[in-house]
XYZ file of C-alpha atoms in Angstrom:
768
model
C 23.090 -7.552 23.716
C 21.090 -5.518 20.867
C 17.229 -6.415 20.607
C 15.416 -6.308 17.533
C 13.256 -3.640 16.865
C 9.989 -4.986 15.168
C 7.957 -2.613 12.915
C 4.776 -2.260 13.391
C 2.044 -0.271 11.442
C 2.612 2.761 13.347
C 6.235 2.582 12.552
C 5.474 2.283 8.710
C 3.131 5.315 8.967
C 5.993 7.113 10.620
C 8.312 6.604 7.705
C 5.673 7.771 5.444
C 5.597 10.766 7.045
C 8.993 11.684 7.752
C 9.807 10.933 4.182
C 6.598 12.619 2.797
C 8.846 15.115 0.915
C 10.332 12.250 -1.259
C 7.239 10.746 -1.754
C 5.532 13.767 -2.500
C 8.204 14.958 -4.728
C 8.445 11.366 -6.446
C 4.521 11.747 -6.940
C 4.671 15.125 -8.567
C 7.324 14.407 -10.664
C 6.029 11.461 -12.032
C 2.336 12.629 -12.513
C 3.664 15.869 -14.325
C 5.908 13.920 -16.517
C 3.218 11.360 -17.273
C 1.064 14.542 -18.001
C 3.578 16.236 -20.187
C 4.520 13.062 -22.260
C 0.917 12.169 -22.517
C -0.203 15.563 -24.056
C 2.913 15.883 -26.521
C 2.785 12.261 -27.585
C -1.144 12.201 -28.078
C -1.255 9.739 -30.855
C -2.689 10.594 -34.552
C -6.432 9.834 -34.560
C -7.590 6.659 -36.370
C -10.864 6.059 -37.576
C -12.304 2.268 -38.323
C -15.300 1.837 -40.805
C -17.038 -1.614 -40.692
C -18.915 -3.127 -43.709
C -20.763 -6.465 -43.310
C -21.234 -8.963 -45.781
C -23.517 -11.967 -45.489
C -22.551 -15.586 -47.215
C -25.559 -17.777 -48.343
C -24.934 -21.287 -49.277
C -26.902 -22.272 -52.639
C -27.148 -25.902 -53.498
C -27.197 -27.365 -56.634
C -30.935 -27.265 -58.040
C -30.226 -28.807 -61.788
C -27.493 -31.344 -61.051
C -25.193 -29.472 -63.434
C -21.776 -31.174 -64.450
C -20.582 -28.835 -61.663
C -21.569 -31.291 -59.042
C -22.014 -28.838 -55.922
C -22.068 -24.826 -56.710
C -21.426 -23.712 -53.470
C -18.998 -24.506 -50.589
C -16.943 -27.497 -50.871
C -14.686 -28.924 -48.138
C -12.227 -25.831 -48.356
C -14.514 -23.378 -49.075
C -15.578 -22.205 -45.554
C -15.829 -18.903 -43.854
C -12.535 -18.727 -42.681
C -11.246 -19.188 -46.501
C -13.478 -16.262 -47.528
C -11.789 -14.249 -44.946
C -8.482 -14.826 -46.620
C -9.776 -14.291 -49.909
C -11.231 -10.935 -48.733
C -7.752 -9.904 -47.711
C -6.100 -11.715 -50.286
C -3.511 -9.724 -52.696
C -5.935 -10.198 -55.846
C -8.664 -8.324 -54.346
C -6.926 -5.524 -52.473
C -5.269 -4.869 -55.745
C -8.710 -4.292 -57.592
C -9.755 -2.115 -54.393
C -6.492 -0.017 -55.094
C -7.505 0.488 -58.824
C -10.903 1.144 -58.183
C -9.817 4.174 -55.515
C -7.302 5.505 -57.773
C -4.321 4.756 -55.818
C -2.858 2.640 -58.790
C -3.263 3.210 -62.700
C -6.323 0.939 -63.483
C -4.447 0.685 -67.126
C -1.477 -1.389 -65.684
C -1.636 -5.039 -65.852
C -0.965 -7.165 -62.700
C 2.578 -8.081 -63.860
C 3.515 -4.379 -64.246
C 2.115 -3.561 -61.022
C 3.908 -6.293 -59.371
C 7.355 -5.245 -60.926
C 6.439 -1.630 -59.454
C 7.764 -0.933 -56.046
C 5.607 2.052 -55.344
C 2.348 0.535 -56.921
C 3.372 -2.901 -54.430
C 4.180 -0.458 -51.496
C 0.597 1.097 -51.626
C -1.381 -2.246 -52.096
C 0.643 -3.476 -49.269
C -0.191 -0.320 -47.126
C -3.935 -1.139 -47.968
C -3.810 -4.624 -46.996
C -2.227 -3.313 -43.442
C -5.362 -1.224 -43.244
C -8.258 -3.885 -43.649
C -8.934 -6.902 -41.817
C -12.088 -9.425 -41.741
C -13.686 -11.497 -39.109
C -16.596 -13.694 -38.536
C -19.254 -12.427 -36.462
C -19.645 -14.993 -33.823
C -20.644 -18.246 -35.233
C -22.756 -16.932 -37.743
C -22.214 -16.462 -41.688
C -21.495 -12.859 -41.553
C -18.174 -11.385 -42.154
C -17.361 -7.829 -40.565
C -14.720 -5.896 -43.081
C -13.261 -3.400 -41.228
C -10.932 -0.533 -42.565
C -8.563 1.877 -40.482
C -7.395 5.153 -41.641
C -6.267 8.545 -40.071
C -9.210 9.688 -42.455
C -12.665 9.268 -41.653
C -14.131 9.845 -45.097
C -11.009 7.226 -46.831
C -11.737 4.605 -44.115
C -15.557 4.383 -44.773
C -14.321 4.710 -49.118
C -11.917 1.462 -48.403
C -14.537 -0.472 -46.260
C -17.189 -0.319 -48.730
C -15.115 -0.816 -51.971
C -13.542 -3.678 -50.284
C -16.999 -5.384 -49.689
C -18.361 -4.568 -53.202
C -15.115 -5.928 -55.168
C -15.416 -8.754 -52.923
C -19.019 -9.547 -53.655
C -18.803 -8.810 -57.326
C -15.406 -11.054 -57.471
C -17.128 -13.944 -55.681
C -19.981 -13.746 -58.240
C -17.964 -13.871 -61.063
C -15.680 -16.861 -59.654
C -19.022 -18.816 -59.202
C -20.906 -18.396 -62.498
C -17.740 -18.301 -64.679
C -17.833 -21.855 -64.632
C -21.520 -22.263 -65.813
C -20.712 -20.082 -68.592
C -17.711 -22.019 -69.526
C -20.117 -25.046 -69.245
C -22.593 -23.709 -71.466
C -20.266 -23.054 -74.348
C -18.749 -26.396 -74.176
C -22.159 -28.416 -74.163
C -23.320 -26.149 -77.159
C -20.331 -27.170 -78.965
C -21.030 -30.757 -78.452
C -24.433 -30.708 -79.059
C -23.848 -28.866 -82.687
C -21.143 -31.809 -83.102
C -23.492 -34.972 -81.819
C -26.485 -33.560 -83.652
C -25.093 -33.480 -86.691
C -24.085 -37.016 -86.476
C -27.273 -38.187 -85.312
C -29.014 -36.735 -88.311
C -26.217 -38.101 -90.867
C -26.655 -41.433 -89.003
C -30.494 -41.251 -89.402
C -30.473 -40.533 -93.000
C -28.143 -43.413 -93.245
C -30.560 -45.515 -92.150
C -33.609 -44.582 -93.952
C -31.667 -44.859 -97.313
C -30.263 -48.436 -96.268
C -33.960 -49.599 -95.423
C -35.374 -48.189 -98.477
C -32.758 -49.045 -100.935
C -32.828 -52.892 -99.333
C -36.516 -53.197 -98.269
C -35.808 -54.279 -94.784
C -38.182 -52.432 -93.007
C -39.603 -55.111 -91.138
C -37.247 -57.907 -91.927
C -34.707 -56.733 -89.271
C -36.935 -58.542 -86.822
C -37.233 -61.974 -88.686
C -36.911 -65.007 -86.953
C -33.332 -65.705 -85.866
C -31.718 -67.889 -83.346
C -32.880 -66.717 -80.064
C -29.598 -67.509 -78.111
C -27.827 -65.560 -80.570
C -30.198 -62.610 -80.250
C -29.661 -62.701 -76.682
C -25.935 -62.574 -76.520
C -26.195 -60.268 -79.512
C -28.427 -57.760 -77.328
C -26.160 -58.050 -74.120
C -23.294 -57.173 -76.284
C -24.961 -54.464 -77.519
C -25.935 -52.966 -74.168
C -22.578 -53.443 -72.807
C -21.163 -51.893 -75.634
C -23.733 -48.919 -75.464
C -22.727 -48.374 -71.448
C -19.148 -48.267 -72.426
C -19.781 -45.647 -75.386
C -21.732 -43.576 -72.698
C -18.984 -43.753 -69.904
C -16.449 -43.176 -73.019
C -18.411 -40.184 -74.072
C -18.259 -38.728 -70.376
C -14.762 -39.349 -70.148
C -14.097 -37.911 -73.308
C -15.681 -34.736 -72.122
C -14.164 -34.714 -68.930
C -10.645 -35.300 -70.603
C -11.119 -32.271 -73.345
C -12.540 -29.935 -70.637
C -9.897 -30.577 -68.403
C -7.039 -30.270 -71.136
C -8.721 -26.781 -72.281
C -8.974 -25.785 -68.508
C -5.490 -26.452 -67.778
C -4.145 -24.787 -70.958
C -6.174 -21.680 -69.885
C -4.328 -21.903 -66.573
C -7.772 -22.616 -64.390
C -6.652 -22.505 -60.709
C -9.186 -25.081 -60.021
C -9.691 -26.905 -63.083
C -11.680 -30.034 -61.561
C -14.011 -27.498 -59.879
C -17.675 -29.167 -60.782
C -16.148 -31.377 -63.568
C -16.402 -34.783 -62.321
C -19.922 -36.338 -62.165
C -19.062 -40.212 -62.813
C -16.841 -42.535 -60.888
C -13.313 -42.741 -62.331
C -11.062 -44.585 -60.632
C -9.934 -45.584 -56.992
C -6.689 -43.835 -57.783
C -8.420 -40.809 -58.885
C -10.133 -40.573 -55.848
C -7.206 -40.700 -53.893
C -5.401 -38.042 -56.152
C -8.498 -35.630 -55.901
C -8.414 -35.846 -51.998
C -4.367 -34.836 -51.776
C -5.468 -32.180 -54.310
C -8.276 -30.754 -51.984
C -5.852 -31.060 -48.844
C -2.865 -28.830 -51.157
C -5.794 -26.263 -51.731
C -6.251 -25.902 -48.117
C -2.778 -25.012 -47.530
C -2.472 -22.599 -50.490
C -5.399 -20.681 -49.195
C -4.106 -20.367 -45.649
C -0.534 -19.100 -46.923
C -1.951 -16.761 -48.910
C -3.395 -14.988 -45.923
C 0.344 -14.555 -44.692
C 2.410 -14.321 -47.798
C 2.210 -12.846 -51.453
C 1.518 -15.869 -54.543
C 5.373 -15.450 -55.561
C 6.391 -16.471 -51.854
C 8.949 -19.469 -51.861
C 6.253 -21.455 -49.674
C 3.082 -20.492 -52.186
C 5.258 -21.668 -55.213
C 6.187 -25.343 -53.419
C 2.568 -25.719 -52.983
C 1.496 -24.695 -56.472
C 4.317 -26.981 -57.620
C 2.647 -29.727 -55.672
C -0.838 -28.845 -57.218
C 0.547 -28.782 -60.513
C 2.198 -32.378 -60.261
C -1.166 -33.761 -58.899
C -3.168 -32.273 -61.645
C -0.769 -33.963 -64.133
C -1.035 -37.252 -62.321
C -4.906 -36.853 -62.602
C -4.727 -35.999 -66.066
C -3.132 -39.007 -66.882
C -5.223 -40.862 -64.828
C -8.222 -39.522 -66.897
C -6.397 -40.156 -70.043
C -5.418 -43.881 -69.125
C -9.521 -44.098 -68.333
C -10.055 -42.765 -71.705
C -7.600 -45.461 -73.369
C -9.049 -48.031 -70.986
C -12.274 -47.512 -72.455
C -11.367 -47.242 -75.987
C -9.948 -50.607 -75.538
C -12.940 -51.906 -74.054
C -15.054 -50.716 -76.730
C -12.761 -52.110 -79.297
C -13.094 -55.475 -77.501
C -16.888 -55.239 -77.345
C -17.025 -54.504 -81.122
C -14.305 -57.270 -81.936
C -16.691 -59.794 -80.138
C -19.774 -58.560 -81.531
C -18.334 -58.951 -85.258
C -17.181 -62.513 -84.095
C -20.662 -63.419 -83.229
C -22.077 -61.965 -86.283
C -19.520 -63.713 -88.387
C -19.930 -66.862 -86.616
C -23.818 -66.757 -87.348
C -23.232 -67.272 -91.439
C -26.951 -67.874 -92.262
C -28.291 -64.313 -91.132
C -28.428 -62.220 -94.106
C -25.577 -59.823 -94.697
C -28.142 -57.021 -95.233
C -30.060 -57.367 -91.949
C -26.704 -57.259 -89.943
C -25.898 -54.019 -91.475
C -29.054 -52.538 -90.931
C -28.900 -53.581 -87.277
C -25.733 -51.889 -86.804
C -26.875 -48.629 -88.653
C -29.963 -48.846 -86.018
C -27.324 -49.181 -83.354
C -25.397 -46.217 -84.396
C -28.617 -43.918 -84.516
C -29.587 -45.242 -81.053
C -26.131 -44.571 -79.229
C -25.863 -41.300 -80.976
C -29.345 -40.475 -80.081
C -28.763 -41.469 -76.448
C -25.712 -39.134 -76.185
C -27.639 -36.143 -77.690
C -30.145 -36.644 -75.325
C -27.905 -36.508 -72.395
C -26.445 -33.197 -73.826
C -29.890 -31.571 -74.148
C -30.456 -32.625 -70.388
C -27.300 -30.999 -69.424
C -27.850 -27.921 -71.541
C -31.612 -27.485 -69.729
C -29.684 -27.524 -66.595
C -27.068 -25.129 -67.457
C -29.763 -22.709 -68.541
C -31.630 -23.280 -65.253
C -28.372 -22.225 -63.226
C -27.349 -19.128 -65.739
C -31.048 -17.708 -65.112
C -30.181 -18.289 -61.174
C -27.265 -16.234 -61.425
C -25.811 -17.531 -57.999
C -25.010 -14.709 -55.509
C -23.395 -16.442 -52.235
C -22.150 -12.882 -50.960
C -24.469 -9.498 -50.230
C -23.703 -6.598 -48.630
C -25.607 -6.771 -45.291
C -24.690 -3.463 -43.694
C -22.805 -0.782 -45.788
C -20.140 1.128 -44.266
C -20.430 4.434 -42.505
C -18.299 7.252 -42.220
C -16.853 6.901 -38.537
C -17.431 10.170 -36.111
C -15.332 9.147 -33.192
C -11.408 7.935 -33.364
C -10.684 4.466 -32.229
C -7.715 5.455 -30.333
C -8.485 8.379 -28.391
C -5.691 9.806 -26.179
C -5.871 8.471 -22.642
C -4.581 11.137 -20.701
C -6.478 10.875 -17.596
C -5.399 7.056 -17.619
C -1.515 8.171 -17.705
C -2.282 10.828 -15.230
C -3.507 8.032 -12.840
C -0.712 5.637 -13.827
C 1.884 8.213 -13.294
C 0.371 9.465 -9.896
C 0.491 5.602 -8.802
C 3.775 4.986 -9.780
C 5.078 8.056 -8.466
C 3.364 7.326 -5.335
C 4.961 3.582 -5.344
C 8.473 5.089 -6.123
C 8.336 7.674 -3.425
C 7.200 4.772 -1.147
C 10.270 2.556 -2.630
C 12.504 5.371 -2.108
C 11.372 6.314 1.690
C 11.758 2.673 2.803
C 15.279 2.638 0.928
C 16.409 6.029 2.462
C 14.971 4.408 5.989
C 16.840 1.470 5.583
C 20.339 3.454 4.910
C 19.812 5.688 7.452
C 21.983 4.415 10.532
C 20.749 7.252 12.751
C 18.949 6.169 15.839
C 15.567 7.709 16.879
C 13.755 5.562 19.332
C 14.185 5.503 23.028
C 14.534 1.351 22.323
C 17.279 1.602 20.301
C 19.455 4.119 22.317
C 18.814 2.321 25.446
C 20.044 -1.202 23.767
C 22.766 0.468 22.342
C 24.347 2.511 25.108
C 23.124 0.378 27.694
C 21.769 3.600 29.586
C 18.233 5.361 30.054
C 17.129 8.281 28.206
C 16.662 11.006 30.692
C 14.942 13.641 28.396
C 13.352 14.633 25.316
C 13.996 18.160 24.301
C 11.273 18.950 21.161
C 12.840 20.585 18.127
C 11.776 24.503 18.295
C 11.934 26.179 14.775
C 12.358 30.151 14.542
C 9.151 30.562 13.285
C 7.312 28.743 15.971
C 9.923 30.608 18.885
C 8.942 33.733 17.356
C 5.064 32.821 17.694
C 5.759 31.743 21.101
C 7.654 34.442 22.483
C 5.602 37.089 20.844
C 2.476 35.406 22.330
C 4.162 35.916 25.978
C 5.204 39.195 25.667
C 1.585 40.235 24.379
C 0.618 38.537 27.229
C 2.607 40.754 29.726
C 1.943 43.877 28.035
C -1.612 43.200 28.596
C -2.120 42.640 24.411
C -0.063 45.735 23.318
C 1.809 45.073 20.568
C 5.426 45.784 21.009
C 6.671 44.941 17.653
C 8.832 42.196 15.917
C 11.645 40.870 18.173
C 15.355 41.566 16.892
C 17.361 38.339 15.911
C 19.579 38.632 18.379
C 16.815 38.872 20.937
C 15.134 35.736 19.187
C 18.577 33.668 19.217
C 19.007 34.372 22.747
C 15.271 33.604 23.674
C 15.630 29.944 22.152
C 18.725 29.329 23.616
C 17.251 30.227 27.188
C 13.730 29.235 26.471
C 13.358 27.937 30.267
C 13.874 31.579 31.353
C 12.120 33.864 28.463
C 9.021 31.349 28.248
C 8.633 28.941 31.597
C 5.207 28.254 30.646
C 6.062 26.596 26.955
C 6.471 23.270 25.939
C 10.015 23.184 25.513
C 10.593 24.445 29.167
C 8.728 21.597 30.497
C 11.059 19.143 28.512
C 13.763 20.879 30.467
C 12.098 20.537 33.754
C 11.463 16.935 33.093
C 15.180 16.462 32.047
C 16.123 18.120 35.354
C 13.664 15.975 37.285
C 15.206 12.508 35.785
C 18.581 13.718 36.717
C 18.059 14.426 40.200
C 16.119 11.054 40.774
C 19.179 9.410 39.045
C 21.595 11.150 41.447
C 19.470 11.131 44.050
C 22.093 9.919 46.495
C 24.398 12.817 45.465
C 24.160 15.734 47.827
C 26.487 17.728 45.362
C 26.674 17.214 41.772
C 29.316 17.608 39.288
C 27.681 16.643 35.816
C 29.500 17.176 32.401
C 27.124 17.928 29.596
C 28.915 16.902 25.934
C 27.518 15.289 22.618
C 29.091 12.895 20.061
C 29.510 15.576 17.473
C 29.210 19.692 16.860
C 25.936 21.067 16.334
C 23.915 18.812 18.643
C 22.685 21.391 20.971
C 24.827 20.635 24.211
C 25.226 24.160 25.082
C 21.595 24.915 24.653
C 21.090 21.966 26.777
C 23.450 22.912 29.843
C 22.207 26.308 29.924
C 18.712 25.472 30.348
C 19.128 22.766 32.436
C 21.082 25.093 34.748
C 18.388 27.511 34.721
C 15.749 25.538 35.533
C 17.914 23.812 38.267
C 18.293 27.089 39.781
C 14.852 28.089 39.305
C 14.183 25.153 41.737
C 16.384 26.887 44.241
C 19.676 25.160 44.228
C 23.006 26.920 43.637
C 24.218 26.408 40.326
C 27.406 27.073 38.634
C 27.523 26.733 35.064
C 31.157 26.375 33.542
C 31.512 26.767 29.745
C 34.472 24.148 29.765
C 34.171 24.231 25.458
C 37.683 25.707 25.084
C 37.534 25.696 21.462
C 34.162 26.933 20.585
C 32.613 28.513 23.677
C 28.824 29.808 23.387
C 27.699 30.327 26.912
C 28.976 34.151 26.939
C 26.683 34.799 23.829
C 23.558 32.973 25.446
C 23.872 34.945 28.744
C 24.959 38.344 26.770
C 28.402 38.590 29.240
C 31.587 38.978 28.273
C 33.862 36.035 27.573
C 37.099 36.953 29.367
C 38.366 36.428 32.096
C 36.831 32.802 32.317
C 37.956 29.570 32.950
C 41.511 29.656 30.920
C 42.510 32.490 32.762
C 41.525 30.473 36.308
C 43.718 27.554 35.312
C 46.542 29.981 33.655
C 46.775 31.580 37.152
C 45.595 34.974 36.199
C 42.651 35.182 38.243
C 41.009 33.230 40.972
C 37.700 31.546 40.272
C 35.586 33.639 42.323
C 36.730 36.750 40.344
C 35.514 35.375 37.276
C 32.138 34.571 38.256
C 29.331 36.052 36.752
C 26.136 36.547 38.610
C 22.756 37.860 38.072
C 24.034 41.523 38.882
C 26.108 40.618 35.553
C 23.181 39.447 33.695
C 21.319 42.714 34.527
C 24.206 44.751 33.412
C 24.911 42.802 30.353
C 23.199 42.454 26.730
C 19.689 40.859 28.391
C 19.077 43.473 30.608
C 16.970 43.841 34.201
C 13.623 43.805 32.492
C 14.229 40.454 30.731
C 16.234 39.272 33.997
C 13.198 40.037 36.162
C 10.804 38.795 34.046
C 11.363 35.197 35.806
C 12.734 34.489 39.113
C 15.473 32.113 40.030
C 18.291 33.495 38.083
C 19.762 34.591 41.483
C 20.730 31.112 42.202
C 22.604 30.711 39.243
C 26.518 31.520 38.721
C 28.462 31.181 35.100
C 31.656 30.790 34.717
C 32.837 31.633 30.736
C 35.347 30.057 28.705
C 37.900 32.992 28.940
C 40.498 33.081 25.952
C 40.940 30.793 23.667
C 44.350 28.783 24.828
C 46.347 26.915 22.412
C 46.586 23.840 24.391
C 43.043 23.588 25.687
C 43.578 19.602 26.743
C 46.688 20.663 28.875
C 44.759 23.128 30.796
C 41.842 20.495 31.359
C 44.474 17.612 32.482
C 46.461 20.330 34.900
C 46.380 20.092 38.510
C 45.007 23.648 38.684
C 42.013 22.513 37.182
C 41.864 19.760 39.515
C 42.196 22.061 42.545
C 39.229 24.407 40.900
C 37.208 21.639 40.276
C 37.309 20.435 44.184
C 36.700 23.961 45.128
C 33.597 24.446 43.039
C 31.938 21.003 43.876
C 32.405 22.200 47.534
C 30.863 25.949 46.808
C 27.755 24.727 44.684
C 25.188 22.445 44.830
C 25.284 21.594 41.029
C 28.219 22.113 39.054
C 27.398 22.069 35.148
C 30.484 21.680 32.355
C 29.529 22.545 29.305
C 32.550 20.849 27.161
C 33.219 20.210 23.712
C 32.054 16.937 21.578
C 33.680 13.708 22.960
C 34.793 12.700 19.281
C 36.066 15.866 18.343
C 38.758 16.377 21.351
C 39.829 14.732 24.015
C 39.125 17.591 26.336
C 35.712 16.071 27.045
C 37.192 12.584 27.598
C 39.709 14.075 30.303
C 36.903 16.017 31.907
C 34.797 13.023 31.902
C 36.978 11.024 34.246
C 37.005 13.862 36.780
C 33.145 14.705 37.077
C 30.554 12.677 39.128
C 28.599 11.812 35.998
C 28.345 12.541 32.085
C 24.907 13.764 30.197
C 25.188 12.965 26.603
C 23.134 14.979 24.661
C 21.963 13.157 21.292
C 20.439 15.274 18.241
C 17.715 12.701 16.776
C 18.588 11.854 13.393
C 22.002 13.798 13.067
C 24.364 11.203 14.012
C 24.784 7.643 13.072
C 24.438 4.592 15.401
C 28.421 4.311 15.222
C 29.480 7.712 16.216
C 27.020 7.275 19.200
C 28.609 3.722 19.779
C 32.123 4.883 19.513
C 31.076 7.763 21.976
C 29.952 5.317 24.607
C 33.272 3.084 23.981
C 35.829 6.398 24.432
C 33.947 7.232 27.871
C 34.332 3.503 29.126
C 37.703 3.635 28.199
C 38.235 6.693 30.560
C 35.863 5.055 33.173
C 33.668 8.237 32.918
C 30.233 7.379 34.194
C 27.503 7.783 31.722
C 24.269 8.950 33.323
C 22.105 9.153 30.682
C 21.224 10.491 27.377
C 18.966 13.513 26.494
C 17.361 13.547 23.252
C 17.592 16.867 21.506
C 15.595 18.211 18.449
C 12.940 15.721 18.593
C 9.876 15.940 16.618
C 7.464 13.742 15.037
C 9.300 13.594 11.739
C 12.195 12.150 13.187
C 11.203 10.264 16.336
C 8.439 7.552 16.351
C 8.643 7.946 20.176
C 7.608 11.532 19.917
C 4.361 10.437 18.077
C 3.963 7.388 20.132
C 4.152 9.130 23.546
C 2.228 12.309 22.533
C 4.866 14.450 24.042
C 3.857 17.445 22.781
C 0.322 17.299 24.129
C 1.483 16.201 27.314
C 4.354 18.887 27.772
C 1.624 21.341 26.587
C -0.679 20.112 29.217
C -1.999 22.989 31.640
C 0.293 25.698 30.531
C -1.865 28.644 29.734
C -3.660 27.254 26.870
C -7.062 28.666 26.161
C -9.878 26.091 25.897
C -11.012 25.656 22.289
C -7.548 27.263 21.004
C -6.185 25.339 18.206
C -3.044 23.575 19.280
C 0.203 24.276 17.836
C 1.336 21.292 15.333
C -2.175 20.951 13.832
C -0.681 19.046 10.893
C 1.576 17.107 13.051
C -1.216 15.970 15.169
C -3.263 15.052 12.331
C -0.552 12.731 10.783
C -0.344 11.378 14.370
C -3.859 10.694 14.428
C -4.010 8.968 11.138
C -1.201 6.489 12.454
C -3.128 5.704 15.558
C -6.326 5.355 13.810
C -4.216 2.888 11.596
C -2.647 1.067 14.145
C -6.381 0.706 16.000
C -7.717 -0.967 12.935
C -4.595 -3.333 12.509
C -4.840 -4.328 15.913
C -8.803 -4.748 15.695
C -8.329 -7.345 12.670
C -5.409 -9.045 14.246
C -7.765 -9.898 17.204
C -10.290 -10.975 14.948
C -8.361 -13.541 13.239
C -6.595 -14.793 16.334
C -10.302 -15.011 17.809
C -11.539 -17.188 14.643
C -8.616 -19.488 14.895
């Protein structure tokens, strides 16, 4: 049953090292793209200029007709912020900056799409915000031109200050004009009344008779009625002033006709209507922040305000009419009281009436004079609630500098993360087997050997070094391609002290221990598919066994793509196929060390390392049309029996198991099968299928030899420190940098990570 392989930190580090190419490539691509696009998509520099204005709340000093001349309930800092960016203020700014024709009226501008577009563009460039909880408002303007940004912010602050000053003092000017007009009218009436009293008194000689004795009750009642009538007349005069002033303001289209107008109590209904009006003004100001004055929602609020103002106008008119009725009633009651008192001389009563008219007119005149003095004081003050605290300065640095460094870092990090994701995804999709545990669990047989990968460059350096040492340091030049290829295939002979040779000797030793009960051994070397290095493993395994002193016969049983004749530099024919066909006896086709000396390798190379005199080779011979039939023939069985008796070890290099049936037929006839597996090149399903086919023919699978092992593919290679172990004590000078320094570096980093993680886990376990 297959076991589950649990990944640890070392395994994850191995995946990173193994897939480092895709990680580095992804990182470099994302880094390059982010850097490139950050350069070509640099934003247009924008500059921001800020002017600060301060709002100061002024209280009424003289109790003007305007009850409170500063902020009312809805005139807050937030309202002023909305006013600053309102359409009317921006329109005036556009005029002053020359963006629209100053001679055009507001109606003409609103009918001009180009002018409206200019105003809306300016509105989008400005903003206003409160500074903390203070009464300071920062007015900002953003533009691609630093000079225009400064001009726009400064002009907006100045226009707002001037417009605020005009709005606050225009009520004073209008109130002054109204009171002056009323003073002239009431003054004429007072003077006329005074002349009438004086004339009547002179004509009727009533200078002292008006205080003549009369009925005390009558006089008291008459005095009370006169007091009530005077109070009613004063109230009526106030109501008349309010009513006519309201009519005038409504006719002029004043947006706030009640502002500072009402100074007396009118009625509970008026107070309720006034409260509703204040709420509508607040909503109106809030909508103007986001919409134009002609927006449907703004128009709806305007209609509601107009309706409330009509109701207020009607209520004040009703109060005026009610006051007139009350005065009329009091006048009638006074007349009735006078009529009932027949004894009083008629001239005295007329004189009293004239005096009362003068008194009433005089009281009204004095009240208007008092209001007029208050107006003069307010006009002298010239209320300025807005002052420019900090003027706008020309900005020198843009507010949106290109963040190229940030984009580069982001691209680097994103590329690294995507590289890690791709690496993990590729590792997940990679169904090849790379660990000893996975292979042994899958096949149920041991891994007998690790054959490290040897590249052409590594082989050249290794072999050139060996030749230099043999020649006493003399440089004989570069190896030819054929020499290098043969040396790589026969590394156990050409470089017996190398790491690779030691790996083959380890494989040989493990095979010997696994077959210790066999006096003579017939071993078939094969693989699941082509290009897994079975022929090289078979050749070097034969050489290493021969170097141990055993009589070894290497038979090239791959009758489709034979390789051993090229490896040892001898002729392919005659060989195994000729023996099976009966053309030769097997002893006639055996190649010995003598044949190798006269072959392509040469005497010098053969004599370099002892042991080849114990090695015999039978090449494949001519390529037959029916290799399967030859392997399955009685002649082959007879040949197999004879060579089994004649040699200590017989090694068969045969074709891959999954490609032909030759290997399966031969597997059923030999003692054991050694399966060569190229790490990372064959999926696990192919290896499993190979094992199944061998089981079907009752082959005895001795074990597996991992070929082409290196730290990028096999986690066990790094974990077991094979490279360091195999190189131990084989001619390396003290202090010399070991081969594969980068691989060692990656391994050491993985070891450090694993050790640190282990310490962290132990620490947490100890705390628990």
